[in-house]
Amino acid sequence: MTVHFMIWQAIRVPEDPIAQGEIAVLTRRFEDVSERTDREFGIVKSDLTALRLQVGNLDQKVGNLQAQLSDIAERLDRNQAQIVELLTQLVGRDPNVG
């Protein structure tokens, strides 16, 4: 192996300027795509953070709405109970007396 390595080094061809140019172009393309991907990832991450805040806000509003609906249901139950009680008291009474 050592002999082959030494032969390879002795026969080594000078670097090809066309190949070097192609490598440089590919490197720039990769860096451009990498920068664009990083920017787009940052945008997605920012949008995700905003979405999480909105979901949290909606969750809080739903909780408040549920509390209000529960309060309304309790008031309706009380009102219905009062109506039933009043109707029960009126049963058997003469509507003309009064």
CSV table of C-alpha atoms in Angstrom, one decimal:
chain,number,residue,atom,x,y,z
A,1,MET,CA,0.0,0.0,0.0
A,2,THR,CA,2.8,2.4,0.8
A,3,VAL,CA,4.3,1.9,-2.7
A,4,HIS,CA,1.0,2.7,-4.4
A,5,PHE,CA,0.5,5.8,-2.3
A,6,MET,CA,3.9,7.0,-3.2
A,7,ILE,CA,3.3,6.3,-6.9
A,8,TRP,CA,0.0,8.2,-6.7
A,9,GLN,CA,1.6,11.2,-5.1
A,10,ALA,CA,4.4,11.2,-7.7
A,11,ILE,CA,1.9,11.0,-10.6
A,12,ARG,CA,-0.5,13.6,-9.1
A,13,VAL,CA,-2.0,15.9,-11.7
A,14,PRO,CA,-2.2,19.6,-11.0
A,15,GLU,CA,-5.7,20.7,-9.9
A,16,ASP,CA,-8.2,21.3,-12.7
A,17,PRO,CA,-9.5,24.9,-12.8
A,18,ILE,CA,-12.8,23.8,-14.4
A,19,ALA,CA,-13.4,21.3,-11.6
A,20,GLN,CA,-12.4,23.9,-9.0
A,21,GLY,CA,-14.9,26.4,-10.6
A,22,GLU,CA,-17.6,23.8,-10.5
A,23,ILE,CA,-16.9,23.1,-6.8
A,24,ALA,CA,-17.1,26.8,-6.1
A,25,VAL,CA,-20.4,27.1,-7.9
A,26,LEU,CA,-21.8,24.1,-6.0
A,27,THR,CA,-20.6,25.5,-2.7
A,28,ARG,CA,-22.2,28.9,-3.3
A,29,ARG,CA,-25.5,27.1,-4.3
A,30,PHE,CA,-25.4,25.0,-1.2
A,31,GLU,CA,-24.7,28.1,1.0
A,32,ASP,CA,-27.5,30.0,-0.7
A,33,VAL,CA,-30.0,27.2,-0.1
A,34,SER,CA,-28.8,26.8,3.4
A,35,GLU,CA,-29.3,30.5,4.2
A,36,ARG,CA,-32.8,30.4,2.6
A,37,THR,CA,-33.7,27.3,4.5
A,38,ASP,CA,-32.5,28.9,7.8
A,39,ARG,CA,-34.6,32.0,7.0
A,40,GLU,CA,-37.7,30.0,6.2
A,41,PHE,CA,-37.2,27.8,9.3
A,42,GLY,CA,-37.0,31.0,11.3
A,43,ILE,CA,-40.3,32.3,9.7
A,44,VAL,CA,-42.0,28.9,10.4
A,45,LYS,CA,-40.7,29.0,14.0
A,46,SER,CA,-42.0,32.5,14.5
A,47,ASP,CA,-45.4,31.6,13.0
A,48,LEU,CA,-45.6,28.6,15.2
A,49,THR,CA,-44.9,30.7,18.3
A,50,ALA,CA,-47.7,33.2,17.2
A,51,LEU,CA,-50.1,30.2,16.6
A,52,ARG,CA,-49.3,28.8,20.1
A,53,LEU,CA,-50.2,32.2,21.6
A,54,GLN,CA,-53.4,32.4,19.7
A,55,VAL,CA,-54.4,28.9,20.7
A,56,GLY,CA,-53.7,29.8,24.3
A,57,ASN,CA,-55.8,32.9,24.0
A,58,LEU,CA,-58.6,30.9,22.4
A,59,ASP,CA,-58.4,28.2,25.1
A,60,GLN,CA,-58.8,31.0,27.7
A,61,LYS,CA,-61.8,32.4,25.9
A,62,VAL,CA,-63.4,29.0,25.7
A,63,GLY,CA,-62.9,28.6,29.4
A,64,ASN,CA,-64.5,31.9,30.1
A,65,LEU,CA,-67.4,31.0,27.7
A,66,GLN,CA,-67.9,27.7,29.5
A,67,ALA,CA,-68.1,29.5,32.9
A,68,GLN,CA,-70.7,32.0,31.5
A,69,LEU,CA,-72.7,29.2,30.0
A,70,SER,CA,-72.6,27.3,33.3
A,71,ASP,CA,-73.8,30.5,35.1
A,72,ILE,CA,-76.7,31.0,32.6
A,73,ALA,CA,-77.7,27.3,33.1
A,74,GLU,CA,-77.8,27.8,36.8
A,75,ARG,CA,-79.9,30.9,36.5
A,76,LEU,CA,-82.3,29.1,34.1
A,77,ASP,CA,-82.6,26.2,36.6
A,78,ARG,CA,-83.4,28.6,39.4
A,79,ASN,CA,-86.0,30.5,37.3
A,80,GLN,CA,-87.6,27.3,36.2
A,81,ALA,CA,-87.8,26.1,39.8
A,82,GLN,CA,-89.4,29.4,40.8
A,83,ILE,CA,-91.9,29.1,38.0
A,84,VAL,CA,-92.8,25.5,39.0
A,85,GLU,CA,-93.1,26.6,42.6
A,86,LEU,CA,-95.4,29.5,41.7
A,87,LEU,CA,-97.5,27.3,39.4
A,88,THR,CA,-97.8,24.6,42.1
A,89,GLN,CA,-99.1,27.3,44.5
A,90,LEU,CA,-101.6,28.4,42.0
A,91,VAL,CA,-103.0,24.9,41.2
A,92,GLY,CA,-106.5,24.6,42.7
A,93,ARG,CA,-107.0,28.3,43.2
A,94,ASP,CA,-109.8,30.2,41.6
A,95,PRO,CA,-108.2,32.5,39.0
A,96,ASN,CA,-111.0,35.1,39.6
A,97,VAL,CA,-110.0,35.5,43.3
A,98,GLY,CA,-107.3,37.7,43.8
